[in-house]
Coordinates of C-alpha atoms in Angstrom, one line a residue:
M1 CA -53.2 8.5 30.5
A2 CA -52.1 4.9 29.6
A3 CA -53.4 3.0 26.7
V4 CA -52.8 -0.6 27.0
S5 CA -50.8 -2.4 24.0
D6 CA -49.6 -5.3 23.0
P7 CA -46.9 -7.0 25.1
V8 CA -43.3 -7.1 24.7
D9 CA -42.3 -10.2 21.9
L10 CA -39.7 -12.1 24.5
G11 CA -40.0 -14.6 21.8
A12 CA -38.3 -12.7 19.2
A13 CA -35.7 -11.1 21.3
W14 CA -34.4 -15.1 22.2
R15 CA -34.4 -15.8 18.4
S16 CA -32.1 -12.6 17.9
A17 CA -29.7 -13.6 20.5
R18 CA -26.2 -14.1 19.7
P19 CA -23.0 -13.4 21.0
E20 CA -21.9 -10.0 22.7
P21 CA -18.9 -8.3 20.6
R22 CA -16.4 -6.5 23.3
P23 CA -17.7 -2.9 24.3
T24 CA -16.3 -0.4 21.6
R25 CA -13.9 2.1 22.8
F26 CA -11.7 5.0 20.7
H27 CA -8.2 4.2 20.1
Q28 CA -5.8 6.0 21.7
V29 CA -4.5 7.0 18.1
H30 CA -6.1 9.7 17.1
G31 CA -5.9 13.4 15.3
A32 CA -3.6 16.0 16.6
N33 CA -6.9 18.2 18.0
I34 CA -8.6 15.5 19.7
R35 CA -9.2 14.4 23.2
V36 CA -10.4 11.4 24.2
D37 CA -11.9 11.0 28.2
L38 CA -10.6 8.4 30.4
S39 CA -13.0 6.3 29.7
G40 CA -12.3 6.0 26.1
T41 CA -15.8 6.7 25.1
R42 CA -16.0 10.4 24.3
A43 CA -13.9 12.3 21.6
T44 CA -13.9 16.2 21.0
R45 CA -12.1 18.2 19.1
V46 CA -10.5 21.0 21.0
E47 CA -9.4 23.2 18.3
S48 CA -9.9 24.5 14.5
F49 CA -12.2 22.3 12.5
A50 CA -9.5 19.7 11.2
H51 CA -7.3 17.1 12.7
G52 CA -10.4 15.1 14.2
V53 CA -10.0 11.8 12.9
C54 CA -10.7 9.3 15.2
F55 CA -10.5 5.1 15.2
S56 CA -12.1 2.2 17.0
R57 CA -9.6 0.6 19.7
E58 CA -10.3 -2.9 18.1
P59 CA -11.0 -4.1 14.9
L60 CA -14.8 -4.4 14.4
A61 CA -16.3 -8.1 14.3
P62 CA -19.3 -8.7 11.6
G63 CA -22.3 -7.5 12.2
Q64 CA -20.9 -5.2 15.2
V65 CA -22.1 -1.5 15.1
F66 CA -19.6 1.1 15.8
L67 CA -22.3 3.9 17.2
V68 CA -21.7 7.5 18.4
E69 CA -24.2 10.2 19.1
I70 CA -23.5 13.7 18.2
E71 CA -22.9 15.5 21.9
E72 CA -21.6 18.9 20.8
K73 CA -22.0 21.1 17.9
E74 CA -19.9 24.4 16.5
L75 CA -21.1 27.4 15.1
G76 CA -19.0 28.8 12.0
W77 CA -17.6 26.0 10.2
C78 CA -19.5 24.0 7.1
G79 CA -19.4 20.1 6.9
H80 CA -20.2 17.7 9.1
L81 CA -19.3 13.9 10.9
R82 CA -17.5 11.5 8.7
L83 CA -17.7 8.0 9.2
G84 CA -16.4 4.6 7.7
L85 CA -14.1 1.6 7.8
T86 CA -10.1 1.1 7.5
A87 CA -7.9 -1.7 6.5
L88 CA -5.2 0.1 8.0
D89 CA -3.9 -0.5 11.6
P90 CA -3.8 2.8 13.0
A91 CA -1.0 1.7 15.7
T92 CA 1.1 1.2 12.0
L93 CA 0.4 5.2 10.6
A94 CA 3.2 7.3 10.9
S95 CA 1.2 10.3 11.3
V96 CA -2.8 10.9 11.4
P97 CA -3.8 12.6 8.5
E98 CA -5.9 15.8 8.8
F99 CA -8.7 14.7 6.7
S100 CA -10.3 11.2 6.4
L101 CA -11.7 12.6 3.0
P102 CA -9.5 12.6 0.9
D103 CA -6.0 12.1 3.2
L104 CA -6.9 8.8 5.0
V105 CA -8.7 7.6 1.8
S106 CA -5.4 8.4 -0.6
L107 CA -3.7 6.2 1.4
G108 CA -5.8 3.2 0.7
H109 CA -8.0 0.1 2.0
T110 CA -10.3 2.9 3.6
W111 CA -13.7 3.6 3.0
V112 CA -15.6 6.6 4.3
F113 CA -19.0 8.4 4.1
A114 CA -19.7 12.0 4.5
I115 CA -22.4 12.5 6.5
T116 CA -25.3 15.3 5.2
R117 CA -28.3 16.7 6.4
H118 CA -29.9 15.2 3.7
H119 CA -29.7 12.7 1.1
N120 CA -27.5 9.8 2.6
R121 CA -29.3 7.1 1.6
V122 CA -27.3 4.8 -1.4
P123 CA -29.0 3.5 -4.2
R124 CA -29.4 0.4 -4.1
E125 CA -28.7 -2.1 -7.3
D126 CA -32.4 -3.3 -7.4
R127 CA -34.1 0.1 -6.9
P128 CA -34.2 3.3 -8.9
E129 CA -31.8 6.5 -7.7
A130 CA -34.7 8.5 -7.3
E131 CA -36.4 6.5 -5.2
A132 CA -33.7 5.6 -2.6
L133 CA -32.8 9.5 -2.4
A134 CA -37.0 10.2 -1.8
P135 CA -37.5 11.3 1.9
S136 CA -38.6 8.2 3.7
R137 CA -41.0 8.0 6.8
P138 CA -39.5 5.3 9.1
P139 CA -41.7 2.9 10.8
A140 CA -42.3 3.9 14.4
L141 CA -39.3 2.7 16.6
L142 CA -41.8 0.4 19.1
V143 CA -43.3 -1.0 15.7
E144 CA -40.5 -2.6 14.2
P145 CA -38.1 -3.0 17.4
Y146 CA -35.3 -4.7 14.6
L147 CA -33.1 -3.4 12.0
C148 CA -31.8 -6.0 9.5
I149 CA -29.3 -5.5 7.5
E150 CA -28.4 -8.7 5.3
Q151 CA -27.9 -11.4 7.9
F152 CA -27.7 -9.2 10.8
R153 CA -30.8 -8.4 12.9
I154 CA -30.1 -5.6 15.3
P155 CA -32.6 -4.0 18.0
R156 CA -33.4 -0.8 16.9
D157 CA -33.8 1.1 20.1
R158 CA -30.3 2.5 21.1
L159 CA -30.0 2.9 17.7
V160 CA -31.9 6.4 17.2
G161 CA -31.4 9.3 18.6
R162 CA -33.6 11.0 20.6
S163 CA -34.5 14.7 21.2
R164 CA -35.4 16.2 24.7
P165 CA -38.9 16.2 26.1
G166 CA -40.3 19.7 26.1
L167 CA -43.1 22.0 26.6
Y168 CA -44.9 20.6 23.4
S169 CA -43.5 17.2 23.5
H170 CA -47.5 15.6 24.1
L171 CA -48.0 17.3 20.4
L172 CA -44.7 15.6 18.9
D173 CA -44.6 12.3 20.0
Q174 CA -45.5 10.7 16.7
L175 CA -42.5 12.7 15.3
Y176 CA -40.7 11.5 18.0
E177 CA -41.5 7.6 17.2
L178 CA -40.8 8.1 13.6
N179 CA -37.6 9.5 13.7
V180 CA -37.2 12.7 12.6
L181 CA -33.8 13.9 14.2
P182 CA -31.4 15.4 11.2
P183 CA -28.7 13.2 10.7
T184 CA -26.4 16.0 11.8
A185 CA -28.1 17.2 14.8
R186 CA -27.3 17.0 18.5
R187 CA -28.0 13.7 20.1
S188 CA -28.4 12.0 16.5
R189 CA -26.9 8.5 16.5
L190 CA -25.0 7.6 14.0
G191 CA -23.4 3.8 13.1
V192 CA -20.9 1.9 10.7
L193 CA -20.6 -1.8 10.3
F194 CA -19.8 -4.4 7.7
C195 CA -21.7 -7.4 6.2
P196 CA -19.7 -10.3 4.7
R197 CA -20.6 -11.5 1.6
P198 CA -20.0 -15.1 0.2
D199 CA -17.2 -14.2 -2.3
G200 CA -14.9 -13.5 0.6
T201 CA -15.6 -9.5 0.3
A202 CA -17.7 -7.3 2.7
D203 CA -20.1 -4.7 2.4
M204 CA -19.8 -0.9 4.6
H205 CA -23.6 -0.3 6.0
I206 CA -24.0 3.3 7.6
I207 CA -27.2 3.4 10.1
I208 CA -28.5 7.0 10.6
N209 CA -30.9 7.0 13.6
G210 CA -31.8 3.4 13.2
E211 CA -32.4 3.7 9.8
D212 CA -29.9 1.5 7.5
M213 CA -28.9 4.0 4.5
G214 CA -27.8 0.9 2.4
P215 CA -24.6 -0.3 1.2
S216 CA -22.1 2.7 0.9
A217 CA -19.2 0.5 -0.1
R218 CA -18.6 -2.8 -1.5
G219 CA -15.5 -4.9 -2.0
L220 CA -14.2 -4.7 1.2
P221 CA -11.4 -7.2 2.3
A222 CA -13.6 -9.2 4.8
A223 CA -10.4 -11.4 5.8
Q224 CA -8.7 -8.3 7.3
P225 CA -8.8 -6.7 10.3
L226 CA -11.3 -3.4 9.8
Y227 CA -11.5 -0.5 12.2
A228 CA -14.3 2.5 12.2
V229 CA -13.0 5.4 11.3
V230 CA -15.3 8.8 12.9
D231 CA -13.7 12.1 11.4
V232 CA -15.0 14.9 14.0
F233 CA -15.0 17.1 11.4
A234 CA -16.1 21.0 10.8
S235 CA -19.7 21.5 12.9
T236 CA -19.3 18.0 14.9
K237 CA -17.5 18.9 17.8
S238 CA -18.1 16.0 20.2
V239 CA -19.3 12.4 20.1
R240 CA -19.9 10.0 23.0
L241 CA -19.8 6.2 21.8
V242 CA -23.3 4.5 22.3
Q243 CA -23.0 0.6 23.4
L244 CA -25.5 -1.9 22.2
E245 CA -27.0 -4.9 22.9
Y246 CA -26.8 -8.0 20.7
G247 CA -27.7 -10.8 22.5
L248 CA -31.1 -10.7 24.9
P249 CA -32.0 -7.6 25.4
S250 CA -31.7 -6.0 29.0
L251 CA -34.2 -6.0 32.0
Q252 CA -33.7 -2.4 31.8
T253 CA -34.4 -2.4 28.2
L254 CA -37.6 -4.5 28.3
C255 CA -38.7 -2.3 31.1
R256 CA -38.3 0.7 28.9
L257 CA -40.1 -0.8 25.9
V258 CA -43.6 -1.9 28.1
I259 CA -43.2 1.8 29.9
Q260 CA -43.1 3.5 26.1
R261 CA -45.9 1.6 24.6
S262 CA -48.1 2.4 27.6
V263 CA -48.1 5.8 27.7
V264 CA -49.8 8.1 25.8
H265 CA -46.6 10.8 25.5
R266 CA -43.3 11.0 27.4
L267 CA -44.6 14.0 29.3
A268 CA -47.1 10.9 31.2
I269 CA -44.1 9.1 32.3
D270 CA -43.3 12.3 34.6
G271 CA -46.6 10.9 36.7
L272 CA -45.5 7.4 37.0
H273 CA -44.2 6.2 40.0
L274 CA -40.9 5.5 39.1
P275 CA -37.8 6.4 40.2
K276 CA -35.8 9.7 38.7
G277 CA -33.2 7.6 36.9
L278 CA -35.7 5.3 35.0
K279 CA -38.0 8.0 34.2
D280 CA -35.0 9.8 32.0
F281 CA -33.9 6.6 30.5
C282 CA -37.5 6.0 29.3
K283 CA -37.9 9.2 28.2
Y284 CA -34.4 9.5 26.1

């Protein structure tokens, strides 16, 4: 059942350590159709397809990812989640616009990216557009454990959305590791961050299931507080926040990596003599 693999590189984990930002939460200011749970980590649109704009409670730190997982979908609507940043303080808004695109963006100092099922990658200046938009084959999660975006190095493990294992998981585990969940599917994870540049501006990057989509906006004012924007729009009904580890990985995460790299497929995890909670953590 087991296939012994290389040990987890703890040295790499130590070298990647950096201060932990505060946990992310949703702002108490949000669209009229949004309900945020008591923990501030789950936002659900309870009516219609609009008035679903949410913000981060605090401005993001440079390199901090505001990461959401799609928890619920709603059939019958066209369009998907929208994600971005704003230099507007949500507490100062007279009212939250109905849509992030174009309403919130039209207020200025706001950059929003519409997530689609395909072609979310942004062409880079040094890469032809056709190559940037071509379907990619991302590296296996456990082969490339870190995502590098400009000057930041982010553990990839929690960035990646995972399908629930099923009857044929042993046949699909290569796809599971290669991360083929569509961006708009349930359990997909989508994040936004900004990276300061030497000229005092910043680039906004969108992350979809552990992949950097490139700088989707440039020239953001890095010196101003930048809040995350999440528009729970149309077919996306509910999202929850996922907290990341920026410093040393937790013991739980390290155990998970060792277990995942030492089994043939996820169903094999069920045969291990481990607590059910740890098995579930390793599989999803």
